[in-house]
CSV table of C-alpha atoms in Angstrom, one decimal:
chain,number,residue,atom,x,y,z
A,1,MET,CA,-11.2,-55.5,-11.7
A,2,ARG,CA,-12.4,-52.3,-10.1
A,3,GLN,CA,-10.4,-49.1,-9.6
A,4,LEU,CA,-10.4,-47.0,-6.4
A,5,ASN,CA,-13.2,-44.4,-6.6
A,6,TYR,CA,-11.0,-41.4,-5.9
A,7,PRO,CA,-13.6,-38.7,-6.9
A,8,MET,CA,-16.1,-40.1,-4.4
A,9,LEU,CA,-13.4,-40.4,-1.7
A,10,LEU,CA,-12.5,-36.7,-2.2
A,11,ARG,CA,-16.2,-35.7,-2.1
A,12,VAL,CA,-16.8,-37.5,1.1
A,13,LEU,CA,-13.7,-35.9,2.5
A,14,GLY,CA,-15.2,-32.6,1.6
A,15,TRP,CA,-18.3,-33.4,3.6
A,16,LEU,CA,-16.1,-34.3,6.5
A,17,LEU,CA,-14.2,-31.0,6.3
A,18,LEU,CA,-17.5,-29.1,6.3
A,19,ILE,CA,-18.3,-31.0,9.6
A,20,GLU,CA,-14.9,-30.0,11.0
A,21,SER,CA,-15.6,-26.3,10.1
A,22,MET,CA,-18.9,-26.6,12.0
A,23,PHE,CA,-17.1,-27.9,15.1
A,24,LEU,CA,-14.6,-25.0,14.9
A,25,LEU,CA,-17.4,-22.6,15.6
A,26,LEU,CA,-17.3,-23.6,19.3
A,27,PRO,CA,-13.8,-22.3,19.9
A,28,VAL,CA,-14.6,-19.2,17.7
A,29,ILE,CA,-17.6,-18.4,20.0
A,30,THR,CA,-15.4,-19.1,23.1
A,31,ALA,CA,-12.8,-16.6,21.8
A,32,MET,CA,-15.5,-14.0,21.3
A,33,ILE,CA,-16.9,-14.5,24.8
A,34,TYR,CA,-13.5,-14.2,26.4
A,35,ASP,CA,-12.3,-11.5,23.9
A,36,GLU,CA,-9.2,-13.5,23.0
A,37,GLU,CA,-6.5,-12.8,20.5
A,38,ASP,CA,-6.7,-16.4,19.2
A,39,LEU,CA,-10.1,-15.5,17.5
A,40,ARG,CA,-8.3,-14.7,14.3
A,41,GLY,CA,-6.5,-18.0,14.1
A,42,PHE,CA,-9.8,-19.9,14.6
A,43,LEU,CA,-11.7,-17.8,12.1
A,44,PHE,CA,-9.0,-18.4,9.5
A,45,THR,CA,-9.0,-22.1,10.2
A,46,ALA,CA,-12.8,-22.3,10.1
A,47,VAL,CA,-13.1,-20.4,6.9
A,48,THR,CA,-10.2,-22.3,5.2
A,49,THR,CA,-11.7,-25.6,6.2
A,50,LEU,CA,-15.2,-24.5,5.0
A,51,VAL,CA,-13.9,-23.2,1.6
A,52,ILE,CA,-11.9,-26.4,0.8
A,53,GLY,CA,-14.8,-28.6,2.0
A,54,LEU,CA,-17.3,-26.6,-0.2
A,55,GLY,CA,-14.9,-26.9,-3.2
A,56,LEU,CA,-14.6,-30.7,-2.9
A,57,THR,CA,-18.4,-31.2,-2.5
A,58,THR,CA,-19.4,-28.7,-5.2
A,59,PHE,CA,-17.1,-29.3,-8.1
A,60,LEU,CA,-16.6,-33.1,-7.8
A,61,HIS,CA,-19.4,-35.2,-9.4
A,62,PRO,CA,-18.3,-38.8,-9.3
A,63,ARG,CA,-19.9,-41.1,-11.9
A,64,ARG,CA,-19.9,-43.9,-9.3
A,65,GLN,CA,-21.4,-43.2,-5.9
A,66,GLU,CA,-20.6,-46.5,-4.2
A,67,MET,CA,-17.5,-47.2,-2.2
A,68,GLY,CA,-16.1,-50.6,-1.3
A,69,ARG,CA,-13.9,-52.1,1.4
A,70,GLN,CA,-10.7,-50.5,-0.1
A,71,GLU,CA,-12.2,-47.0,-0.2
A,72,GLY,CA,-13.5,-47.5,3.4
A,73,PHE,CA,-10.0,-48.2,4.7
A,74,LEU,CA,-8.4,-45.4,2.7
A,75,LEU,CA,-11.0,-42.8,3.6
A,76,THR,CA,-11.0,-43.7,7.3
A,77,ALA,CA,-7.2,-43.6,7.6
A,78,SER,CA,-6.8,-40.4,5.6
A,79,VAL,CA,-9.6,-38.4,7.3
A,80,TRP,CA,-7.9,-38.7,10.7
A,81,VAL,CA,-4.8,-37.2,9.2
A,82,VAL,CA,-6.7,-34.5,7.3
A,83,PHE,CA,-8.6,-33.5,10.4
A,84,SER,CA,-5.4,-33.3,12.4
A,85,LEU,CA,-3.7,-31.2,9.6
A,86,PHE,CA,-6.5,-28.6,9.8
A,87,GLY,CA,-7.0,-29.0,13.5
A,88,MET,CA,-3.3,-28.1,14.1
A,89,LEU,CA,-3.7,-24.6,12.5
A,90,PRO,CA,-5.1,-22.9,15.6
A,91,PHE,CA,-2.1,-24.0,17.6
A,92,ILE,CA,0.3,-22.6,14.9
A,93,LEU,CA,-1.7,-19.3,14.7
A,94,SER,CA,-2.3,-18.9,18.4
A,95,SER,CA,-0.9,-16.2,20.7
A,96,ASN,CA,1.5,-18.8,22.0
A,97,PRO,CA,2.4,-20.5,18.7
A,98,LEU,CA,3.6,-24.1,18.4
A,99,SER,CA,5.9,-25.4,15.7
A,100,VAL,CA,4.4,-27.5,12.9
A,101,SER,CA,5.6,-30.8,14.5
A,102,ASP,CA,4.3,-29.8,18.0
A,103,ALA,CA,1.0,-28.6,16.6
A,104,PHE,CA,0.4,-31.8,14.6
A,105,PHE,CA,1.4,-34.0,17.5
A,106,GLU,CA,-1.1,-32.1,19.8
A,107,ALA,CA,-3.9,-32.3,17.2
A,108,MET,CA,-3.4,-36.0,16.6
A,109,SER,CA,-3.1,-36.7,20.3
A,110,GLY,CA,-6.5,-34.9,20.7
A,111,PHE,CA,-8.4,-36.6,17.9
A,112,THR,CA,-7.1,-40.1,18.8
A,113,THR,CA,-7.9,-39.4,22.5
A,114,THR,CA,-4.3,-40.3,23.5
A,115,GLY,CA,-3.9,-37.3,25.8
A,116,CYS,CA,-0.1,-36.8,25.3
A,117,SER,CA,0.8,-33.1,25.2
A,118,VAL,CA,3.7,-30.8,24.2
A,119,LEU,CA,2.3,-27.8,26.1
A,120,LEU,CA,4.5,-26.6,28.9
A,121,SER,CA,1.5,-25.1,30.7
A,122,VAL,CA,-2.1,-25.8,29.9
A,123,GLU,CA,-3.2,-23.0,32.2
A,124,GLY,CA,-1.1,-20.5,30.1
A,125,MET,CA,-3.2,-21.2,27.0
A,126,SER,CA,-6.4,-19.3,26.0
A,127,HIS,CA,-9.9,-20.6,26.7
A,128,SER,CA,-10.5,-21.1,22.9
A,129,ILE,CA,-7.4,-23.3,22.6
A,130,THR,CA,-8.3,-25.2,25.7
A,131,ILE,CA,-11.9,-25.9,24.5
A,132,TRP,CA,-10.6,-27.0,21.1
A,133,ARG,CA,-8.3,-29.5,22.7
A,134,ALA,CA,-11.2,-30.9,24.6
A,135,LEU,CA,-13.5,-30.9,21.6
A,136,MET,CA,-11.0,-32.7,19.5
A,137,GLN,CA,-11.0,-35.6,22.0
A,138,TRP,CA,-14.8,-35.6,22.2
A,139,ILE,CA,-15.0,-35.8,18.4
A,140,GLY,CA,-12.4,-38.6,18.2
A,141,GLY,CA,-13.9,-40.5,21.1
A,142,MET,CA,-16.9,-41.9,19.3
A,143,GLY,CA,-15.3,-41.4,15.9
A,144,ILE,CA,-15.1,-38.9,13.0
A,145,ILE,CA,-16.6,-41.4,10.5
A,146,MET,CA,-19.3,-42.4,13.0
A,147,PHE,CA,-20.5,-38.8,13.3
A,148,THR,CA,-20.5,-38.5,9.5
A,149,LEU,CA,-22.6,-41.6,9.2
A,150,ALA,CA,-25.0,-40.2,11.7
A,151,VAL,CA,-25.6,-36.9,9.9
A,152,LEU,CA,-25.2,-38.1,6.3
A,153,PRO,CA,-27.5,-41.1,5.9
A,154,MET,CA,-26.7,-41.1,2.1
A,155,LEU,CA,-23.5,-42.9,3.0
A,156,ASN,CA,-25.6,-46.0,3.7
A,157,TYR,CA,-25.4,-46.6,0.0
A,158,SER,CA,-21.8,-45.4,-0.5
A,159,GLY,CA,-19.6,-47.7,1.6
A,160,GLY,CA,-21.0,-46.8,5.1
A,161,MET,CA,-20.6,-50.3,6.4
A,162,GLN,CA,-17.0,-50.5,5.2
A,163,MET,CA,-16.2,-47.2,6.9
A,164,PHE,CA,-18.0,-48.2,10.1
A,165,ASN,CA,-16.0,-51.5,10.3
A,166,ALA,CA,-12.7,-49.7,9.6
A,167,GLU,CA,-13.2,-47.1,12.4
A,168,VAL,CA,-15.1,-48.8,15.2
A,169,THR,CA,-12.9,-50.6,17.8
A,170,GLY,CA,-13.2,-54.3,18.5
A,171,ILE,CA,-13.4,-57.7,16.8
A,172,ILE,CA,-17.1,-58.1,15.9
A,173,HIS,CA,-18.9,-54.9,14.9
A,174,GLU,CA,-22.5,-55.1,16.0
A,175,LYS,CA,-25.3,-53.3,14.1
A,176,LEU,CA,-28.0,-52.2,16.5
A,177,ARG,CA,-30.3,-51.1,13.7
A,178,PRO,CA,-30.8,-52.4,10.1
A,179,ARG,CA,-29.3,-49.2,8.6
A,180,ILE,CA,-25.8,-48.3,9.6
A,181,SER,CA,-26.7,-44.6,9.8
A,182,SER,CA,-29.3,-45.5,12.4
A,183,THR,CA,-26.7,-47.4,14.4
A,184,ALA,CA,-24.4,-44.4,14.3
A,185,LYS,CA,-27.2,-42.1,15.5
A,186,VAL,CA,-28.0,-44.5,18.4
A,187,LEU,CA,-24.4,-44.6,19.5
A,188,TRP,CA,-23.9,-40.9,19.2
A,189,GLY,CA,-27.1,-40.3,21.0
A,190,ILE,CA,-25.9,-42.3,24.0
A,191,TYR,CA,-22.5,-40.5,23.8
A,192,VAL,CA,-24.1,-37.0,23.8
A,193,GLY,CA,-26.5,-37.9,26.6
A,194,LEU,CA,-23.7,-39.1,28.9
A,195,SER,CA,-21.6,-36.0,28.0
A,196,VAL,CA,-24.4,-33.6,28.9
A,197,LEU,CA,-25.1,-35.5,32.1
A,198,LEU,CA,-21.5,-35.3,33.1
A,199,ILE,CA,-21.3,-31.6,32.4
A,200,VAL,CA,-24.2,-30.9,34.7
A,201,LEU,CA,-22.8,-33.1,37.5
A,202,LEU,CA,-19.4,-31.5,37.4
A,203,TRP,CA,-20.9,-28.0,37.2
A,204,ILE,CA,-22.9,-28.8,40.4
A,205,GLY,CA,-19.6,-29.4,42.1
A,206,PRO,CA,-16.6,-27.0,42.5
A,207,MET,CA,-16.0,-26.6,38.8
A,208,ASP,CA,-17.2,-23.7,36.7
A,209,LEU,CA,-19.1,-24.3,33.5
A,210,PHE,CA,-16.1,-24.0,31.2
A,211,ASP,CA,-14.0,-26.5,33.1
A,212,SER,CA,-17.0,-28.8,33.4
A,213,ILE,CA,-17.4,-28.9,29.7
A,214,CYS,CA,-13.7,-29.5,29.0
A,215,HIS,CA,-13.4,-32.3,31.6
A,216,ALA,CA,-16.7,-33.9,30.5
A,217,PHE,CA,-15.4,-34.1,26.9
A,218,SER,CA,-12.1,-35.5,28.2
A,219,ALA,CA,-13.6,-38.1,30.5
A,220,ILE,CA,-16.4,-39.6,28.4
A,221,SER,CA,-14.0,-39.8,25.4
A,222,THR,CA,-11.4,-41.3,27.6
A,223,GLY,CA,-9.0,-38.7,26.3
A,224,GLY,CA,-7.3,-37.2,29.3
A,225,PHE,CA,-6.7,-33.5,28.4
A,226,SER,CA,-7.3,-31.3,31.4
A,227,THR,CA,-7.6,-27.5,31.9
A,228,ARG,CA,-5.1,-27.7,34.7
A,229,ASP,CA,-1.4,-28.5,34.8
A,230,ASN,CA,-1.8,-31.0,37.6
A,231,SER,CA,-5.0,-32.5,36.2
A,232,LEU,CA,-7.9,-33.2,38.6
A,233,ALA,CA,-5.5,-33.0,41.6
A,234,TYR,CA,-5.9,-29.2,41.2
A,235,TYR,CA,-9.5,-29.4,42.6
A,236,ASN,CA,-8.7,-31.7,45.5
A,237,SER,CA,-12.4,-32.7,45.4
A,238,ASP,CA,-13.6,-36.2,46.3
A,239,TYR,CA,-16.9,-35.4,44.6
A,240,ILE,CA,-15.2,-34.6,41.3
A,241,ASN,CA,-12.9,-37.6,41.5
A,242,ILE,CA,-15.9,-40.0,42.1
A,243,VAL,CA,-18.1,-38.5,39.3
A,244,VAL,CA,-15.2,-38.6,36.8
A,245,LEU,CA,-14.3,-42.1,37.8
A,246,VAL,CA,-17.8,-43.4,37.1
A,247,PHE,CA,-18.0,-41.8,33.7
A,248,MET,CA,-14.5,-43.0,32.7
A,249,PHE,CA,-15.8,-46.5,33.6
A,250,LEU,CA,-18.8,-45.9,31.4
A,251,GLY,CA,-16.5,-44.6,28.6
A,252,GLY,CA,-14.7,-48.0,28.8
A,253,THR,CA,-17.9,-50.0,28.5
A,254,SER,CA,-19.3,-51.1,25.1
A,255,PHE,CA,-21.9,-48.5,24.0
A,256,ALA,CA,-23.8,-51.2,22.2
A,257,LEU,CA,-24.2,-53.0,25.6
A,258,MET,CA,-25.4,-49.7,27.2
A,259,TYR,CA,-28.0,-49.4,24.4
A,260,LYS,CA,-29.3,-52.9,25.1
A,261,ILE,CA,-29.6,-52.1,28.8
A,262,ALA,CA,-31.4,-48.8,28.0
A,263,THR,CA,-33.9,-50.5,25.7
A,264,GLY,CA,-35.1,-52.9,28.3
A,265,ASP,CA,-32.6,-55.8,28.3
A,266,PRO,CA,-30.7,-55.5,31.6
A,267,LYS,CA,-29.8,-59.2,31.5
A,268,ALA,CA,-27.5,-58.5,28.6
A,269,LEU,CA,-25.0,-57.0,31.1
A,270,TRP,CA,-24.5,-60.4,32.9
A,271,ARG,CA,-24.6,-62.4,29.7
A,272,ASN,CA,-21.6,-60.4,28.5
A,273,ASP,CA,-18.4,-62.2,29.3
A,274,VAL,CA,-16.3,-59.1,28.4
A,275,PHE,CA,-18.1,-56.8,30.8
A,276,LYS,CA,-17.8,-59.4,33.6
A,277,ALA,CA,-14.0,-59.6,32.9
A,278,TYR,CA,-13.9,-55.8,32.9
A,279,LEU,CA,-15.2,-55.8,36.5
A,280,ILE,CA,-13.1,-58.7,37.6
A,281,ILE,CA,-9.9,-57.1,36.3
A,282,ILE,CA,-10.6,-53.8,38.0
A,283,ALA,CA,-11.4,-55.6,41.3
A,284,LEU,CA,-8.2,-57.8,41.2
A,285,PHE,CA,-5.9,-54.9,40.4
A,286,TYR,CA,-7.5,-52.8,43.1
A,287,LEU,CA,-6.7,-55.5,45.6
A,288,MET,CA,-3.1,-55.7,44.3
A,289,PHE,CA,-2.8,-51.9,44.5
A,290,LEU,CA,-4.2,-51.9,48.0
A,291,PHE,CA,-1.8,-54.6,49.2
A,292,THR,CA,1.2,-52.8,47.8
A,293,LEU,CA,0.3,-49.4,49.3
A,294,VAL,CA,-0.3,-50.9,52.7
A,295,LYS,CA,2.9,-52.9,52.5
A,296,ASN,CA,4.9,-49.8,51.5
A,297,GLY,CA,3.4,-47.8,54.3
A,298,GLN,CA,1.7,-45.4,51.9
A,299,SER,CA,-1.8,-45.9,53.4
A,300,ASP,CA,-1.8,-42.9,55.8
A,301,ASP,CA,-4.9,-41.4,54.2
A,302,TRP,CA,-8.3,-43.1,53.5
A,303,ARG,CA,-8.3,-41.7,49.9
A,304,THR,CA,-5.0,-43.5,49.2
A,305,LEU,CA,-6.8,-46.8,50.1
A,306,THR,CA,-10.0,-46.1,48.2
A,307,ILE,CA,-10.5,-43.3,45.6
A,308,TYR,CA,-6.9,-42.8,44.4
A,309,PRO,CA,-6.0,-46.4,43.5
A,310,LEU,CA,-9.4,-47.1,42.0
A,311,PHE,CA,-9.3,-43.9,40.0
A,312,GLN,CA,-5.8,-44.7,38.7
A,313,ILE,CA,-6.9,-48.2,37.7
A,314,VAL,CA,-10.0,-47.0,35.8
A,315,SER,CA,-8.1,-44.1,34.2
A,316,THR,CA,-5.4,-46.5,33.0
A,317,ILE,CA,-7.5,-49.4,31.7
A,318,THR,CA,-9.8,-47.0,29.9
A,319,SER,CA,-6.8,-45.2,28.4
A,320,THR,CA,-8.0,-41.8,29.8
A,321,GLY,CA,-4.9,-40.7,31.5
A,322,LEU,CA,-6.4,-38.2,34.0
A,323,SER,CA,-4.7,-38.3,37.4
A,324,VAL,CA,-5.5,-37.3,41.0
A,325,CYS,CA,-2.1,-37.9,42.5
A,326,ASP,CA,1.5,-38.7,41.7
A,327,PHE,CA,1.1,-42.5,41.1
A,328,GLU,CA,4.8,-42.9,40.1
A,329,SER,CA,5.7,-42.5,43.8
A,330,TRP,CA,3.8,-45.7,44.6
A,331,GLY,CA,6.7,-47.9,43.6
A,332,PRO,CA,7.9,-50.1,40.6
A,333,PHE,CA,5.3,-52.9,41.2
A,334,ILE,CA,2.4,-50.6,40.7
A,335,LEU,CA,4.0,-49.1,37.6
A,336,ALA,CA,4.3,-52.6,36.3
A,337,LEU,CA,0.6,-53.2,37.0
A,338,ILE,CA,-0.2,-50.0,35.2
A,339,PHE,CA,1.8,-51.2,32.2
A,340,VAL,CA,-0.4,-54.4,32.1
A,341,LEU,CA,-3.6,-52.3,32.3
A,342,MET,CA,-2.4,-50.0,29.4
A,343,PHE,CA,-1.9,-53.1,27.3
A,344,THR,CA,-5.2,-54.7,28.2
A,345,GLY,CA,-7.5,-51.7,27.7
A,346,ALA,CA,-11.2,-51.8,28.3
A,347,CYS,CA,-14.2,-53.2,26.3
A,348,ALA,CA,-14.4,-53.2,22.5
A,349,GLY,CA,-17.0,-50.8,21.2
A,350,SER,CA,-16.1,-48.2,23.8
A,351,THR,CA,-14.0,-45.0,23.5
A,352,SER,CA,-11.0,-46.6,25.2
A,353,GLY,CA,-7.7,-47.7,23.7
A,354,GLY,CA,-5.4,-50.7,24.3
A,355,ALA,CA,-5.7,-54.1,22.9
A,356,LYS,CA,-9.2,-54.6,24.4
A,357,ILE,CA,-10.4,-57.1,27.0
A,358,ASP,CA,-12.3,-59.0,24.2
A,359,ARG,CA,-9.0,-60.0,22.5
A,360,MET,CA,-7.5,-60.9,25.9
A,361,LEU,CA,-10.4,-63.3,26.5
A,362,PHE,CA,-10.0,-64.8,23.0
A,363,LEU,CA,-6.3,-65.3,23.6
A,364,ILE,CA,-6.6,-66.8,27.1
A,365,LYS,CA,-9.4,-69.2,26.0
A,366,ASN,CA,-7.5,-70.3,22.9
A,367,THR,CA,-4.3,-70.8,25.0
A,368,HIS,CA,-6.3,-73.0,27.4
A,369,ASN,CA,-7.6,-75.1,24.4
A,370,GLU,CA,-4.1,-75.5,23.1
A,371,LEU,CA,-2.8,-76.7,26.4
A,372,TYR,CA,-5.7,-79.1,26.7
A,373,ARG,CA,-4.9,-80.5,23.3
A,374,CYS,CA,-1.4,-81.2,24.4
A,375,VAL,CA,-2.9,-83.8,26.8
A,376,HIS,CA,-5.8,-84.8,24.6
A,377,PRO,CA,-4.6,-84.4,21.0
A,378,ASN,CA,-7.8,-85.8,19.4
A,379,ALA,CA,-10.1,-83.4,21.3
A,380,VAL,CA,-12.2,-81.0,19.3
A,381,THR,CA,-12.4,-77.6,21.1
A,382,ASN,CA,-13.5,-74.1,20.3
A,383,VAL,CA,-13.3,-70.6,21.8
A,384,ARG,CA,-16.6,-69.5,23.3
A,385,VAL,CA,-17.4,-65.9,24.2
A,386,ASN,CA,-20.8,-64.7,25.4
A,387,GLY,CA,-22.1,-68.3,25.0
A,388,LYS,CA,-21.2,-68.4,21.3
A,389,ALA,CA,-18.5,-70.4,19.5
A,390,VAL,CA,-16.0,-68.1,17.7
A,391,PRO,CA,-14.9,-69.0,14.2
A,392,PRO,CA,-11.2,-70.1,14.0
A,393,THR,CA,-10.5,-67.4,11.4
A,394,LEU,CA,-11.5,-64.8,14.0
A,395,VAL,CA,-9.2,-66.4,16.6
A,396,SER,CA,-6.4,-66.3,14.1
A,397,LYS,CA,-7.0,-62.6,13.5
A,398,VAL,CA,-6.9,-61.9,17.2
A,399,ILE,CA,-3.6,-63.7,17.6
A,400,ALA,CA,-2.2,-61.8,14.6
A,401,PHE,CA,-3.4,-58.5,16.1
A,402,ILE,CA,-1.6,-59.1,19.4
A,403,CYS,CA,1.6,-60.1,17.7
A,404,ILE,CA,1.6,-57.1,15.4
A,405,TYR,CA,0.6,-54.8,18.3
A,406,ILE,CA,3.7,-55.9,20.2
A,407,MET,CA,6.0,-55.6,17.1
A,408,ILE,CA,4.8,-52.1,16.5
A,409,ILE,CA,5.6,-51.1,20.0
A,410,ALA,CA,9.1,-52.7,19.6
A,411,VAL,CA,9.8,-51.0,16.3
A,412,GLY,CA,8.5,-47.6,17.6
A,413,GLY,CA,10.7,-47.9,20.6
A,414,ILE,CA,13.8,-48.8,18.6
A,415,ILE,CA,13.3,-45.9,16.2
A,416,LEU,CA,13.0,-43.5,19.2
A,417,THR,CA,16.2,-44.8,20.7
A,418,ALA,CA,17.9,-44.1,17.4
A,419,LEU,CA,16.7,-40.5,17.7
A,420,GLY,CA,18.5,-40.1,21.0
A,421,MET,CA,15.8,-40.9,23.5
A,422,PRO,CA,16.6,-43.0,26.6
A,423,LEU,CA,15.7,-46.7,26.3
A,424,ILE,CA,13.0,-46.9,28.9
A,425,ASP,CA,11.4,-43.6,27.8
A,426,SER,CA,11.4,-44.7,24.2
A,427,PHE,CA,9.6,-47.9,24.6
A,428,PHE,CA,7.2,-46.6,27.2
A,429,SER,CA,6.3,-43.6,25.1
A,430,ALA,CA,5.8,-45.8,22.0
A,431,PHE,CA,3.6,-48.1,24.1
A,432,SER,CA,1.7,-45.2,25.6
A,433,CYS,CA,0.9,-43.8,22.1
A,434,VAL,CA,-0.1,-47.1,20.5
A,435,SER,CA,-2.4,-47.8,23.4
A,436,ASN,CA,-3.8,-44.2,23.3
A,437,THR,CA,-3.2,-43.8,27.0
A,438,GLY,CA,-0.9,-40.8,27.1
A,439,PHE,CA,1.1,-41.7,30.2
A,440,GLY,CA,4.8,-41.0,30.1
A,441,ALA,CA,7.7,-42.4,32.0
A,442,GLY,CA,11.0,-40.9,33.0
A,443,MET,CA,11.6,-37.7,31.0
A,444,THR,CA,8.0,-37.6,29.7
A,445,GLY,CA,6.5,-38.5,33.0
A,446,GLN,CA,5.4,-36.5,36.1
A,447,GLY,CA,6.8,-32.9,35.8
A,448,ALA,CA,7.8,-33.3,32.1
A,449,GLY,CA,5.9,-33.6,28.9
A,450,PHE,CA,6.4,-34.7,25.3
A,451,GLU,CA,7.8,-31.3,24.3
A,452,ILE,CA,11.3,-32.7,24.8
A,453,VAL,CA,10.9,-35.5,22.3
A,454,PRO,CA,12.8,-34.7,19.1
A,455,ASP,CA,10.6,-33.4,16.2
A,456,ALA,CA,11.1,-36.6,14.2
A,457,GLY,CA,10.1,-38.6,17.3
A,458,LYS,CA,6.9,-36.6,17.5
A,459,TRP,CA,5.9,-37.6,13.9
A,460,ILE,CA,6.7,-41.2,14.8
A,461,LEU,CA,4.6,-41.1,17.9
A,462,SER,CA,1.8,-39.3,16.0
A,463,THR,CA,1.8,-42.2,13.5
A,464,LEU,CA,1.7,-44.7,16.4
A,465,MET,CA,-1.3,-42.9,17.9
A,466,LEU,CA,-3.2,-43.2,14.6
A,467,ILE,CA,-2.3,-46.8,14.2
A,468,GLY,CA,-3.5,-47.6,17.7
A,469,ARG,CA,-6.7,-45.6,17.4
A,470,LEU,CA,-7.7,-47.4,14.2
A,471,GLU,CA,-6.6,-50.7,15.6
A,472,LEU,CA,-3.7,-51.5,13.3
A,473,PHE,CA,-5.2,-53.1,10.3
A,474,THR,CA,-7.0,-50.1,8.9
A,475,VAL,CA,-3.7,-48.2,8.6
A,476,LEU,CA,-1.3,-51.1,8.0
A,477,VAL,CA,-3.3,-52.5,5.1
A,478,LEU,CA,-2.5,-49.3,3.1
A,479,PHE,CA,1.1,-50.4,3.0
A,480,THR,CA,0.5,-53.7,1.4
A,481,PRO,CA,0.9,-54.0,-2.4
A,482,ASP,CA,-2.3,-56.0,-2.8
A,483,PHE,CA,-4.4,-53.0,-1.5
A,484,TRP,CA,-3.4,-50.9,-4.5
A,485,ILE,CA,-3.8,-53.6,-7.2
A,486,LYS,CA,-6.8,-52.8,-9.4
């Protein structure tokens, strides 16, 4: 029986910290450009992260270089926590300092691309803090481990596949190249390309370069942090709304599918049942939004019938959370539809949160088969997605995922009510964090943020964000006794 390779785990963690220290250079440079007081906090954080990273990589010499499935789970879960612990330091050391609970919540919300915030006013923060919030989301969108696999090919031989599977969202993790590091490079290449394109397109419009960078990082990562207190509504620009809408949609699309299209296989788009379901869901919900707005007499502006509802649907299903209007005023039925979209999520293999359309398809088709067998008990049926039969074990895993997903929301909501939060707010906040959407309701909705959640509640919600981002099993498996048995 093998023992967990802790020395190798710590050494890889050191490499990851070196990468985080490199990313911290962007807010350091930003603070220098704008001559901001927060420069000292970012310099301290960058140097501390660099020193600890160098210490772990220099002084640890593991006898075994390989890492198995267990190490992959443990490293993937722990690195998101470690990144958030170091990532929260600039918030604590800033000119408008946050408490430890608030700072960790903000950092975890950033890295998991949830988009919840405890800041009373984003516009009151420095440029360096603002760019760090955006950068955290951009890093977390494609994945911390994924970036490491792209820049450290040596992990091909040290549990790279296990870490890839533990972090990438979805049911089936598709390798685009024979080597996992090559797959990571391809996916990150697409991600960077789309980010640069979006920055340019936003900069052409009414945004300045700084805001363009921040919103591009936020939109393509489906994170939702903005540089403005009232999000994109501040700009009142149809051009910006349409451009961001398109890139949020792309952020919710499987990057592996985009790679196939880019490499000369456009038919892959229409062979993909999940992408077709993605389009159908958006279209159906748009029609329901439209009907409700007309029925309620809220169709006095052409934007309310076109851009605004479509933007809100895409922002919700991709778990981005950016907004262009006060959608809560559209009535309870639309809020209920938004609730459904938050649960569904977009495509697996994208940067979006939620349960994912892939799993919804599996669940619907399996339910149809079960109903069919009620009438034809001797029939042999299977679940087929993208023209391929799905193994029964995979269907069972999807059903287990949905059940656990709902139970986690329920447990999180119950704990928050025990901490004194109102019932509806507790369950909606728990759901919002597990789905990595970032929307609030009631006291954490329009005009209020998560700063009023008790400190203990913020740690609970931070945990829910992590569980949701790593899709349950990567985190929950650490709490099972079998995981730690040699």
